[in-house]
JSON list of C-alpha atoms in Angstrom, two decimals:
[
{"chain": "A", "resi": 1, "resn": "ARG", "atom": "CA", "xyz": [57.46, 109.22, 170.69]},
{"chain": "A", "resi": 2, "resn": "GLY", "atom": "CA", "xyz": [56.81, 105.44, 170.79]},
{"chain": "A", "resi": 3, "resn": "GLN", "atom": "CA", "xyz": [56.54, 105.00, 167.01]},
{"chain": "A", "resi": 4, "resn": "PRO", "atom": "CA", "xyz": [60.24, 105.57, 166.11]},
{"chain": "A", "resi": 5, "resn": "ALA", "atom": "CA", "xyz": [61.40, 103.04, 168.74]},
{"chain": "A", "resi": 6, "resn": "ALA", "atom": "CA", "xyz": [58.94, 100.43, 167.51]},
{"chain": "A", "resi": 7, "resn": "ARG", "atom": "CA", "xyz": [60.01, 101.11, 163.91]},
{"chain": "A", "resi": 8, "resn": "SER", "atom": "CA", "xyz": [63.74, 100.63, 164.77]},
{"chain": "A", "resi": 9, "resn": "ARG", "atom": "CA", "xyz": [63.03, 97.36, 166.56]},
{"chain": "A", "resi": 10, "resn": "ALA", "atom": "CA", "xyz": [61.10, 96.06, 163.54]},
{"chain": "A", "resi": 11, "resn": "THR", "atom": "CA", "xyz": [64.01, 97.04, 161.30]},
{"chain": "A", "resi": 12, "resn": "ARG", "atom": "CA", "xyz": [66.51, 95.14, 163.48]},
{"chain": "A", "resi": 13, "resn": "VAL", "atom": "CA", "xyz": [64.27, 92.03, 163.48]},
{"chain": "A", "resi": 14, "resn": "ARG", "atom": "CA", "xyz": [63.96, 92.14, 159.66]},
{"chain": "A", "resi": 15, "resn": "ILE", "atom": "CA", "xyz": [67.74, 92.44, 159.25]},
{"chain": "A", "resi": 16, "resn": "SER", "atom": "CA", "xyz": [68.41, 89.54, 161.63]},
{"chain": "A", "resi": 17, "resn": "LEU", "atom": "CA", "xyz": [66.05, 87.32, 159.67]},
{"chain": "A", "resi": 18, "resn": "LEU", "atom": "CA", "xyz": [67.67, 88.11, 156.34]},
{"chain": "A", "resi": 19, "resn": "THR", "atom": "CA", "xyz": [71.25, 87.70, 157.57]},
{"chain": "A", "resi": 20, "resn": "PRO", "atom": "CA", "xyz": [71.83, 84.62, 159.77]},
{"chain": "A", "resi": 21, "resn": "PRO", "atom": "CA", "xyz": [74.38, 85.01, 162.54]},
{"chain": "A", "resi": 22, "resn": "HIS", "atom": "CA", "xyz": [77.94, 83.78, 161.95]},
{"chain": "A", "resi": 23, "resn": "SER", "atom": "CA", "xyz": [77.55, 81.15, 164.63]},
{"chain": "A", "resi": 24, "resn": "ARG", "atom": "CA", "xyz": [74.86, 79.41, 162.57]},
{"chain": "A", "resi": 25, "resn": "ALA", "atom": "CA", "xyz": [77.04, 78.90, 159.46]},
{"chain": "A", "resi": 26, "resn": "LEU", "atom": "CA", "xyz": [77.37, 75.23, 158.59]},
{"chain": "A", "resi": 27, "resn": "SER", "atom": "CA", "xyz": [80.85, 73.78, 158.15]},
{"chain": "A", "resi": 28, "resn": "PRO", "atom": "CA", "xyz": [81.41, 70.96, 155.60]},
{"chain": "A", "resi": 29, "resn": "PRO", "atom": "CA", "xyz": [81.26, 67.48, 157.17]},
{"chain": "A", "resi": 30, "resn": "ARG", "atom": "CA", "xyz": [84.58, 65.83, 157.84]},
{"chain": "A", "resi": 31, "resn": "ARG", "atom": "CA", "xyz": [85.38, 62.60, 155.97]},
{"chain": "A", "resi": 32, "resn": "SER", "atom": "CA", "xyz": [86.62, 59.71, 158.01]},
{"chain": "A", "resi": 33, "resn": "PHE", "atom": "CA", "xyz": [89.00, 57.18, 156.52]},
{"chain": "A", "resi": 34, "resn": "ALA", "atom": "CA", "xyz": [89.24, 53.66, 157.89]},
{"chain": "A", "resi": 35, "resn": "ALA", "atom": "CA", "xyz": [92.66, 52.28, 158.64]},
{"chain": "A", "resi": 36, "resn": "PRO", "atom": "CA", "xyz": [93.96, 49.90, 155.96]},
{"chain": "A", "resi": 37, "resn": "HIS", "atom": "CA", "xyz": [93.26, 46.26, 156.68]},
{"chain": "A", "resi": 38, "resn": "THR", "atom": "CA", "xyz": [96.35, 44.13, 157.17]},
{"chain": "A", "resi": 39, "resn": "LEU", "atom": "CA", "xyz": [96.38, 40.36, 157.38]},
{"chain": "A", "resi": 40, "resn": "SER", "atom": "CA", "xyz": [97.94, 38.74, 160.35]},
{"chain": "A", "resi": 41, "resn": "GLN", "atom": "CA", "xyz": [100.79, 36.33, 159.85]},
{"chain": "A", "resi": 42, "resn": "GLU", "atom": "CA", "xyz": [98.46, 33.38, 160.43]},
{"chain": "A", "resi": 43, "resn": "ALA", "atom": "CA", "xyz": [95.76, 34.64, 158.01]},
{"chain": "A", "resi": 44, "resn": "ARG", "atom": "CA", "xyz": [98.13, 35.19, 155.09]},
{"chain": "A", "resi": 45, "resn": "PRO", "atom": "CA", "xyz": [97.94, 32.49, 152.36]},
{"chain": "A", "resi": 46, "resn": "LYS", "atom": "CA", "xyz": [100.73, 29.95, 152.47]},
{"chain": "A", "resi": 47, "resn": "ARG", "atom": "CA", "xyz": [103.07, 30.01, 149.49]},
{"chain": "A", "resi": 48, "resn": "LYS", "atom": "CA", "xyz": [103.43, 26.74, 147.60]},
{"chain": "A", "resi": 49, "resn": "THR", "atom": "CA", "xyz": [106.80, 25.05, 147.37]},
{"chain": "A", "resi": 50, "resn": "ALA", "atom": "CA", "xyz": [108.45, 24.27, 144.05]},
{"chain": "A", "resi": 51, "resn": "GLU", "atom": "CA", "xyz": [107.53, 20.57, 144.41]},
{"chain": "A", "resi": 52, "resn": "GLU", "atom": "CA", "xyz": [103.85, 21.42, 145.00]},
{"chain": "A", "resi": 53, "resn": "LYS", "atom": "CA", "xyz": [103.79, 23.73, 141.96]},
{"chain": "A", "resi": 54, "resn": "MET", "atom": "CA", "xyz": [105.37, 21.02, 139.79]},
{"chain": "A", "resi": 55, "resn": "ALA", "atom": "CA", "xyz": [102.86, 18.40, 140.96]},
{"chain": "A", "resi": 56, "resn": "ALA", "atom": "CA", "xyz": [99.90, 20.72, 140.34]},
{"chain": "A", "resi": 57, "resn": "PHE", "atom": "CA", "xyz": [101.18, 21.61, 136.88]},
{"chain": "A", "resi": 58, "resn": "ALA", "atom": "CA", "xyz": [101.81, 17.98, 135.92]},
{"chain": "A", "resi": 59, "resn": "SER", "atom": "CA", "xyz": [98.32, 16.92, 137.00]},
{"chain": "A", "resi": 60, "resn": "ALA", "atom": "CA", "xyz": [96.59, 19.81, 135.17]},
{"chain": "A", "resi": 61, "resn": "GLN", "atom": "CA", "xyz": [94.37, 18.97, 132.22]},
{"chain": "A", "resi": 62, "resn": "PHE", "atom": "CA", "xyz": [93.48, 21.20, 129.30]},
{"chain": "A", "resi": 63, "resn": "SER", "atom": "CA", "xyz": [90.14, 21.14, 127.52]},
{"chain": "A", "resi": 64, "resn": "ILE", "atom": "CA", "xyz": [90.15, 21.30, 123.72]},
{"chain": "A", "resi": 65, "resn": "THR", "atom": "CA", "xyz": [87.21, 22.11, 121.43]},
{"chain": "A", "resi": 66, "resn": "THR", "atom": "CA", "xyz": [87.68, 20.49, 118.03]},
{"chain": "A", "resi": 67, "resn": "ALA", "atom": "CA", "xyz": [84.50, 21.81, 116.42]},
{"chain": "A", "resi": 68, "resn": "ALA", "atom": "CA", "xyz": [85.85, 25.38, 116.22]},
{"chain": "A", "resi": 69, "resn": "PRO", "atom": "CA", "xyz": [88.27, 26.45, 113.46]},
{"chain": "A", "resi": 70, "resn": "ALA", "atom": "CA", "xyz": [90.98, 26.89, 116.10]},
{"chain": "A", "resi": 71, "resn": "ALA", "atom": "CA", "xyz": [91.32, 24.97, 119.34]},
{"chain": "A", "resi": 72, "resn": "ARG", "atom": "CA", "xyz": [90.55, 26.84, 122.54]},
{"chain": "A", "resi": 73, "resn": "LEU", "atom": "CA", "xyz": [92.57, 25.86, 125.59]},
{"chain": "A", "resi": 74, "resn": "THR", "atom": "CA", "xyz": [91.49, 26.45, 129.17]},
{"chain": "A", "resi": 75, "resn": "ALA", "atom": "CA", "xyz": [93.78, 25.48, 132.05]},
{"chain": "A", "resi": 76, "resn": "SER", "atom": "CA", "xyz": [91.92, 23.94, 134.97]},
{"chain": "A", "resi": 77, "resn": "THR", "atom": "CA", "xyz": [94.46, 25.36, 137.43]},
{"chain": "A", "resi": 78, "resn": "GLY", "atom": "CA", "xyz": [94.04, 28.94, 136.20]},
{"chain": "A", "resi": 79, "resn": "ARG", "atom": "CA", "xyz": [97.73, 29.66, 136.86]},
{"chain": "A", "resi": 80, "resn": "ARG", "atom": "CA", "xyz": [100.77, 29.92, 134.63]},
{"chain": "A", "resi": 81, "resn": "THR", "atom": "CA", "xyz": [103.83, 27.98, 135.76]},
{"chain": "A", "resi": 82, "resn": "THR", "atom": "CA", "xyz": [107.24, 27.71, 134.13]},
{"chain": "A", "resi": 83, "resn": "VAL", "atom": "CA", "xyz": [108.68, 24.19, 134.23]},
{"chain": "A", "resi": 84, "resn": "ARG", "atom": "CA", "xyz": [112.15, 23.19, 133.12]},
{"chain": "A", "resi": 85, "resn": "VAL", "atom": "CA", "xyz": [112.10, 19.82, 131.35]},
{"chain": "A", "resi": 86, "resn": "CYS", "atom": "CA", "xyz": [115.36, 17.87, 131.21]},
{"chain": "A", "resi": 87, "resn": "ALA", "atom": "CA", "xyz": [115.07, 15.44, 128.30]},
{"chain": "A", "resi": 88, "resn": "ALA", "atom": "CA", "xyz": [118.72, 14.46, 128.71]},
{"chain": "A", "resi": 89, "resn": "ALA", "atom": "CA", "xyz": [117.77, 12.59, 131.89]},
{"chain": "A", "resi": 90, "resn": "LYS", "atom": "CA", "xyz": [116.05, 10.03, 129.64]},
{"chain": "A", "resi": 91, "resn": "GLY", "atom": "CA", "xyz": [118.85, 10.10, 127.09]},
{"chain": "A", "resi": 92, "resn": "ILE", "atom": "CA", "xyz": [116.50, 11.68, 124.53]},
{"chain": "A", "resi": 93, "resn": "VAL", "atom": "CA", "xyz": [117.33, 14.91, 122.72]},
{"chain": "A", "resi": 94, "resn": "GLY", "atom": "CA", "xyz": [114.64, 14.79, 120.00]},
{"chain": "A", "resi": 95, "resn": "ASP", "atom": "CA", "xyz": [111.68, 12.55, 119.31]},
{"chain": "A", "resi": 96, "resn": "GLY", "atom": "CA", "xyz": [113.33, 9.15, 119.78]},
{"chain": "A", "resi": 97, "resn": "ARG", "atom": "CA", "xyz": [111.36, 6.59, 117.77]},
{"chain": "A", "resi": 98, "resn": "VAL", "atom": "CA", "xyz": [108.09, 8.55, 117.94]},
{"chain": "A", "resi": 99, "resn": "LYS", "atom": "CA", "xyz": [106.25, 8.92, 114.62]},
{"chain": "A", "resi": 100, "resn": "GLN", "atom": "CA", "xyz": [104.52, 12.23, 113.91]},
{"chain": "A", "resi": 101, "resn": "VAL", "atom": "CA", "xyz": [101.05, 11.56, 112.45]},
{"chain": "A", "resi": 102, "resn": "LEU", "atom": "CA", "xyz": [99.04, 14.31, 110.72]},
{"chain": "A", "resi": 103, "resn": "SER", "atom": "CA", "xyz": [95.94, 12.50, 109.42]},
{"chain": "A", "resi": 104, "resn": "LYS", "atom": "CA", "xyz": [93.70, 9.48, 109.93]},
{"chain": "A", "resi": 105, "resn": "GLU", "atom": "CA", "xyz": [95.25, 7.77, 106.91]},
{"chain": "A", "resi": 106, "resn": "GLU", "atom": "CA", "xyz": [98.77, 8.14, 108.34]},
{"chain": "A", "resi": 107, "resn": "PHE", "atom": "CA", "xyz": [97.64, 6.70, 111.67]},
{"chain": "A", "resi": 108, "resn": "GLU", "atom": "CA", "xyz": [95.97, 3.72, 110.00]},
{"chain": "A", "resi": 109, "resn": "ALA", "atom": "CA", "xyz": [99.16, 3.10, 108.01]},
{"chain": "A", "resi": 110, "resn": "ALA", "atom": "CA", "xyz": [101.29, 3.20, 111.19]},
{"chain": "A", "resi": 111, "resn": "SER", "atom": "CA", "xyz": [98.85, 0.90, 112.98]},
{"chain": "A", "resi": 112, "resn": "ALA", "atom": "CA", "xyz": [98.87, -1.57, 110.06]},
{"chain": "A", "resi": 113, "resn": "SER", "atom": "CA", "xyz": [102.67, -1.63, 109.92]},
{"chain": "A", "resi": 114, "resn": "ALA", "atom": "CA", "xyz": [102.78, -2.45, 113.65]},
{"chain": "A", "resi": 115, "resn": "GLY", "atom": "CA", "xyz": [100.96, -5.74, 113.05]},
{"chain": "A", "resi": 116, "resn": "ASP", "atom": "CA", "xyz": [100.19, -7.47, 116.34]},
{"chain": "A", "resi": 117, "resn": "ASN", "atom": "CA", "xyz": [102.45, -5.16, 118.33]},
{"chain": "A", "resi": 118, "resn": "LEU", "atom": "CA", "xyz": [101.23, -2.46, 120.68]},
{"chain": "A", "resi": 119, "resn": "VAL", "atom": "CA", "xyz": [100.67, 1.09, 119.39]},
{"chain": "A", "resi": 120, "resn": "ALA", "atom": "CA", "xyz": [100.97, 3.93, 121.94]},
{"chain": "A", "resi": 121, "resn": "VAL", "atom": "CA", "xyz": [99.53, 7.32, 120.97]},
{"chain": "A", "resi": 122, "resn": "GLN", "atom": "CA", "xyz": [100.02, 10.70, 122.64]},
{"chain": "A", "resi": 123, "resn": "ILE", "atom": "CA", "xyz": [97.59, 13.48, 121.64]},
{"chain": "A", "resi": 124, "resn": "SER", "atom": "CA", "xyz": [98.85, 17.02, 122.26]},
{"chain": "A", "resi": 125, "resn": "THR", "atom": "CA", "xyz": [98.31, 20.63, 121.20]},
{"chain": "A", "resi": 126, "resn": "LYS", "atom": "CA", "xyz": [100.76, 23.40, 120.40]},
{"chain": "A", "resi": 127, "resn": "THR", "atom": "CA", "xyz": [100.14, 25.41, 123.58]},
{"chain": "A", "resi": 128, "resn": "CYS", "atom": "CA", "xyz": [99.64, 22.55, 126.07]},
{"chain": "A", "resi": 129, "resn": "GLY", "atom": "CA", "xyz": [102.25, 22.87, 128.85]},
{"chain": "A", "resi": 130, "resn": "PRO", "atom": "CA", "xyz": [101.68, 19.44, 130.48]},
{"chain": "A", "resi": 131, "resn": "CYS", "atom": "CA", "xyz": [102.02, 17.83, 127.03]},
{"chain": "A", "resi": 132, "resn": "LYS", "atom": "CA", "xyz": [105.54, 19.25, 126.76]},
{"chain": "A", "resi": 133, "resn": "VAL", "atom": "CA", "xyz": [106.36, 18.08, 130.28]},
{"chain": "A", "resi": 134, "resn": "VAL", "atom": "CA", "xyz": [105.45, 14.42, 129.67]},
{"chain": "A", "resi": 135, "resn": "TYR", "atom": "CA", "xyz": [106.63, 14.10, 126.06]},
{"chain": "A", "resi": 136, "resn": "PRO", "atom": "CA", "xyz": [110.35, 13.46, 126.84]},
{"chain": "A", "resi": 137, "resn": "HIS", "atom": "CA", "xyz": [109.25, 10.45, 128.92]},
{"chain": "A", "resi": 138, "resn": "PHE", "atom": "CA", "xyz": [107.05, 9.26, 126.05]},
{"chain": "A", "resi": 139, "resn": "ALA", "atom": "CA", "xyz": [110.01, 9.57, 123.67]},
{"chain": "A", "resi": 140, "resn": "GLY", "atom": "CA", "xyz": [112.23, 7.78, 126.20]},
{"chain": "A", "resi": 141, "resn": "LEU", "atom": "CA", "xyz": [109.87, 4.80, 126.32]},
{"chain": "A", "resi": 142, "resn": "SER", "atom": "CA", "xyz": [110.03, 4.60, 122.52]},
{"chain": "A", "resi": 143, "resn": "GLU", "atom": "CA", "xyz": [113.76, 3.90, 122.80]},
{"chain": "A", "resi": 144, "resn": "GLU", "atom": "CA", "xyz": [113.34, 1.39, 125.64]},
{"chain": "A", "resi": 145, "resn": "LEU", "atom": "CA", "xyz": [110.58, -0.55, 123.84]},
{"chain": "A", "resi": 146, "resn": "PRO", "atom": "CA", "xyz": [111.64, -0.95, 120.18]},
{"chain": "A", "resi": 147, "resn": "ASN", "atom": "CA", "xyz": [108.86, -3.49, 119.50]},
{"chain": "A", "resi": 148, "resn": "VAL", "atom": "CA", "xyz": [106.16, -0.96, 120.41]},
{"chain": "A", "resi": 149, "resn": "THR", "atom": "CA", "xyz": [105.06, 1.69, 117.92]},
{"chain": "A", "resi": 150, "resn": "PHE", "atom": "CA", "xyz": [104.89, 5.20, 119.43]},
{"chain": "A", "resi": 151, "resn": "VAL", "atom": "CA", "xyz": [102.80, 7.86, 117.69]},
{"chain": "A", "resi": 152, "resn": "LYS", "atom": "CA", "xyz": [102.27, 11.56, 118.43]},
{"chain": "A", "resi": 153, "resn": "ILE", "atom": "CA", "xyz": [99.33, 13.55, 117.05]},
{"chain": "A", "resi": 154, "resn": "MET", "atom": "CA", "xyz": [99.05, 17.35, 117.31]},
{"chain": "A", "resi": 155, "resn": "GLY", "atom": "CA", "xyz": [95.29, 17.77, 117.59]},
{"chain": "A", "resi": 156, "resn": "ASP", "atom": "CA", "xyz": [95.30, 21.43, 116.50]},
{"chain": "A", "resi": 157, "resn": "HIS", "atom": "CA", "xyz": [97.78, 21.08, 113.62]},
{"chain": "A", "resi": 158, "resn": "ASP", "atom": "CA", "xyz": [95.35, 21.41, 110.72]},
{"chain": "A", "resi": 159, "resn": "VAL", "atom": "CA", "xyz": [91.89, 20.48, 109.46]},
{"chain": "A", "resi": 160, "resn": "ASP", "atom": "CA", "xyz": [92.75, 16.76, 109.15]},
{"chain": "A", "resi": 161, "resn": "THR", "atom": "CA", "xyz": [93.97, 16.41, 112.73]},
{"chain": "A", "resi": 162, "resn": "ARG", "atom": "CA", "xyz": [90.99, 18.37, 114.08]},
{"chain": "A", "resi": 163, "resn": "ALA", "atom": "CA", "xyz": [88.65, 16.07, 112.17]},
{"chain": "A", "resi": 164, "resn": "LEU", "atom": "CA", "xyz": [90.40, 13.05, 113.70]},
{"chain": "A", "resi": 165, "resn": "MET", "atom": "CA", "xyz": [90.11, 14.54, 117.20]},
{"chain": "A", "resi": 166, "resn": "LYS", "atom": "CA", "xyz": [86.40, 15.13, 116.65]},
{"chain": "A", "resi": 167, "resn": "GLU", "atom": "CA", "xyz": [85.92, 11.55, 115.44]},
{"chain": "A", "resi": 168, "resn": "TRP", "atom": "CA", "xyz": [87.73, 10.16, 118.48]},
{"chain": "A", "resi": 169, "resn": "GLY", "atom": "CA", "xyz": [85.85, 12.48, 120.86]},
{"chain": "A", "resi": 170, "resn": "VAL", "atom": "CA", "xyz": [88.99, 14.11, 122.29]},
{"chain": "A", "resi": 171, "resn": "ARG", "atom": "CA", "xyz": [88.18, 16.73, 124.96]},
{"chain": "A", "resi": 172, "resn": "VAL", "atom": "CA", "xyz": [91.33, 16.91, 127.12]},
{"chain": "A", "resi": 173, "resn": "VAL", "atom": "CA", "xyz": [95.07, 16.83, 126.48]},
{"chain": "A", "resi": 174, "resn": "PRO", "atom": "CA", "xyz": [97.50, 15.28, 127.06]},
{"chain": "A", "resi": 175, "resn": "LEU", "atom": "CA", "xyz": [95.52, 12.17, 126.16]},
{"chain": "A", "resi": 176, "resn": "PHE", "atom": "CA", "xyz": [97.00, 8.70, 125.64]},
{"chain": "A", "resi": 177, "resn": "TYR", "atom": "CA", "xyz": [95.59, 5.77, 123.66]},
{"chain": "A", "resi": 178, "resn": "LEU", "atom": "CA", "xyz": [96.84, 2.20, 123.38]},
{"chain": "A", "resi": 179, "resn": "PHE", "atom": "CA", "xyz": [95.90, 0.12, 120.31]},
{"chain": "A", "resi": 180, "resn": "ARG", "atom": "CA", "xyz": [96.51, -3.50, 119.36]},
{"chain": "A", "resi": 181, "resn": "ASN", "atom": "CA", "xyz": [95.34, -4.97, 116.04]},
{"chain": "A", "resi": 182, "resn": "GLY", "atom": "CA", "xyz": [93.36, -1.80, 115.38]},
{"chain": "A", "resi": 183, "resn": "ALA", "atom": "CA", "xyz": [91.36, -2.05, 118.62]},
{"chain": "A", "resi": 184, "resn": "LYS", "atom": "CA", "xyz": [91.75, 0.37, 121.52]},
{"chain": "A", "resi": 185, "resn": "VAL", "atom": "CA", "xyz": [92.97, -1.41, 124.65]},
{"chain": "A", "resi": 186, "resn": "GLY", "atom": "CA", "xyz": [93.81, 1.53, 126.91]},
{"chain": "A", "resi": 187, "resn": "GLU", "atom": "CA", "xyz": [93.07, 5.21, 127.48]},
{"chain": "A", "resi": 188, "resn": "TRP", "atom": "CA", "xyz": [94.00, 7.83, 130.12]},
{"chain": "A", "resi": 189, "resn": "SER", "atom": "CA", "xyz": [94.81, 11.52, 130.47]},
{"chain": "A", "resi": 190, "resn": "GLY", "atom": "CA", "xyz": [97.32, 13.50, 132.52]},
{"chain": "A", "resi": 191, "resn": "ALA", "atom": "CA", "xyz": [101.04, 14.28, 132.52]},
{"chain": "A", "resi": 192, "resn": "LYS", "atom": "CA", "xyz": [102.39, 11.94, 135.22]},
{"chain": "A", "resi": 193, "resn": "PRO", "atom": "CA", "xyz": [105.41, 10.01, 133.87]},
{"chain": "A", "resi": 194, "resn": "ASP", "atom": "CA", "xyz": [105.00, 7.10, 136.31]},
{"chain": "A", "resi": 195, "resn": "VAL", "atom": "CA", "xyz": [101.39, 6.55, 135.20]},
{"chain": "A", "resi": 196, "resn": "LEU", "atom": "CA", "xyz": [102.49, 6.66, 131.55]},
{"chain": "A", "resi": 197, "resn": "ARG", "atom": "CA", "xyz": [105.19, 4.07, 132.09]},
{"chain": "A", "resi": 198, "resn": "GLU", "atom": "CA", "xyz": [103.00, 1.77, 134.18]},
{"chain": "A", "resi": 199, "resn": "ASN", "atom": "CA", "xyz": [100.11, 1.77, 131.70]},
{"chain": "A", "resi": 200, "resn": "VAL", "atom": "CA", "xyz": [102.33, 1.13, 128.68]},
{"chain": "A", "resi": 201, "resn": "LEU", "atom": "CA", "xyz": [104.26, -1.70, 130.35]},
{"chain": "A", "resi": 202, "resn": "ASN", "atom": "CA", "xyz": [101.06, -3.34, 131.62]},
{"chain": "A", "resi": 203, "resn": "ALA", "atom": "CA", "xyz": [99.75, -3.46, 128.05]},
{"chain": "A", "resi": 204, "resn": "CYS", "atom": "CA", "xyz": [102.97, -4.96, 126.63]},
{"chain": "A", "resi": 205, "resn": "ASN", "atom": "CA", "xyz": [103.30, -8.68, 126.02]},
{"chain": "A", "resi": 206, "resn": "SER", "atom": "CA", "xyz": [106.37, -10.73, 126.91]},
{"chain": "A", "resi": 207, "resn": "ASN", "atom": "CA", "xyz": [107.97, -10.20, 123.51]},
{"chain": "A", "resi": 208, "resn": "GLU", "atom": "CA", "xyz": [107.62, -6.42, 123.76]},
{"chain": "A", "resi": 209, "resn": "LYS", "atom": "CA", "xyz": [109.05, -6.41, 127.31]},
{"chain": "A", "resi": 210, "resn": "ALA", "atom": "CA", "xyz": [112.02, -8.59, 126.33]},
{"chain": "A", "resi": 211, "resn": "ALA", "atom": "CA", "xyz": [114.06, -5.66, 125.03]},
{"chain": "A", "resi": 212, "resn": "LEU", "atom": "CA", "xyz": [113.46, -3.80, 128.29]},
{"chain": "A", "resi": 213, "resn": "GLU", "atom": "CA", "xyz": [114.63, -6.73, 130.40]},
{"chain": "A", "resi": 214, "resn": "THR", "atom": "CA", "xyz": [117.83, -7.20, 128.40]},
{"chain": "A", "resi": 215, "resn": "ALA", "atom": "CA", "xyz": [118.70, -3.49, 128.39]}
]
């Protein structure tokens, strides 16, 4: 009589081991999402004014590699800014009295024709934004100082201009040189019009400043 009861209990134990109870079923873990992070009004970056953007763009310098077949330009600011240049404010629509030089021979000819007078040179590239900003002021000075020779050289124009930039060791644009009697008497970089005007006038002699004083 005791054997059938023991056999039924063993059967129930075997079935319970093979089939786990419903209460033991595992549910998939719930994923928790963190709330999006929002900056407070004080922590948000302050937007620059138009005057601050213009000043940063004017003071930016661009590096130029003349050894490569094509010049590579890298803006130090890392930002693109659109600047409206009003050349009419200086009374200049085109190039004024600025001579476009495309080779070392053309520059030497322009320097020789200047004689003892000052020669001011602006070195630019085709894609240099600050060069375009300061150029109307450079052209304006060429009209104010008729006894000074003003020259513009596009450093990435062709093989001849790249060779000249490599010979002069040009690494940044816009770059300005001042020559007198074939010797360099001044050099600076940047696109600030007041610095351009001050440096050119300081290098002028009394004869070259005479036209400016009578204007």
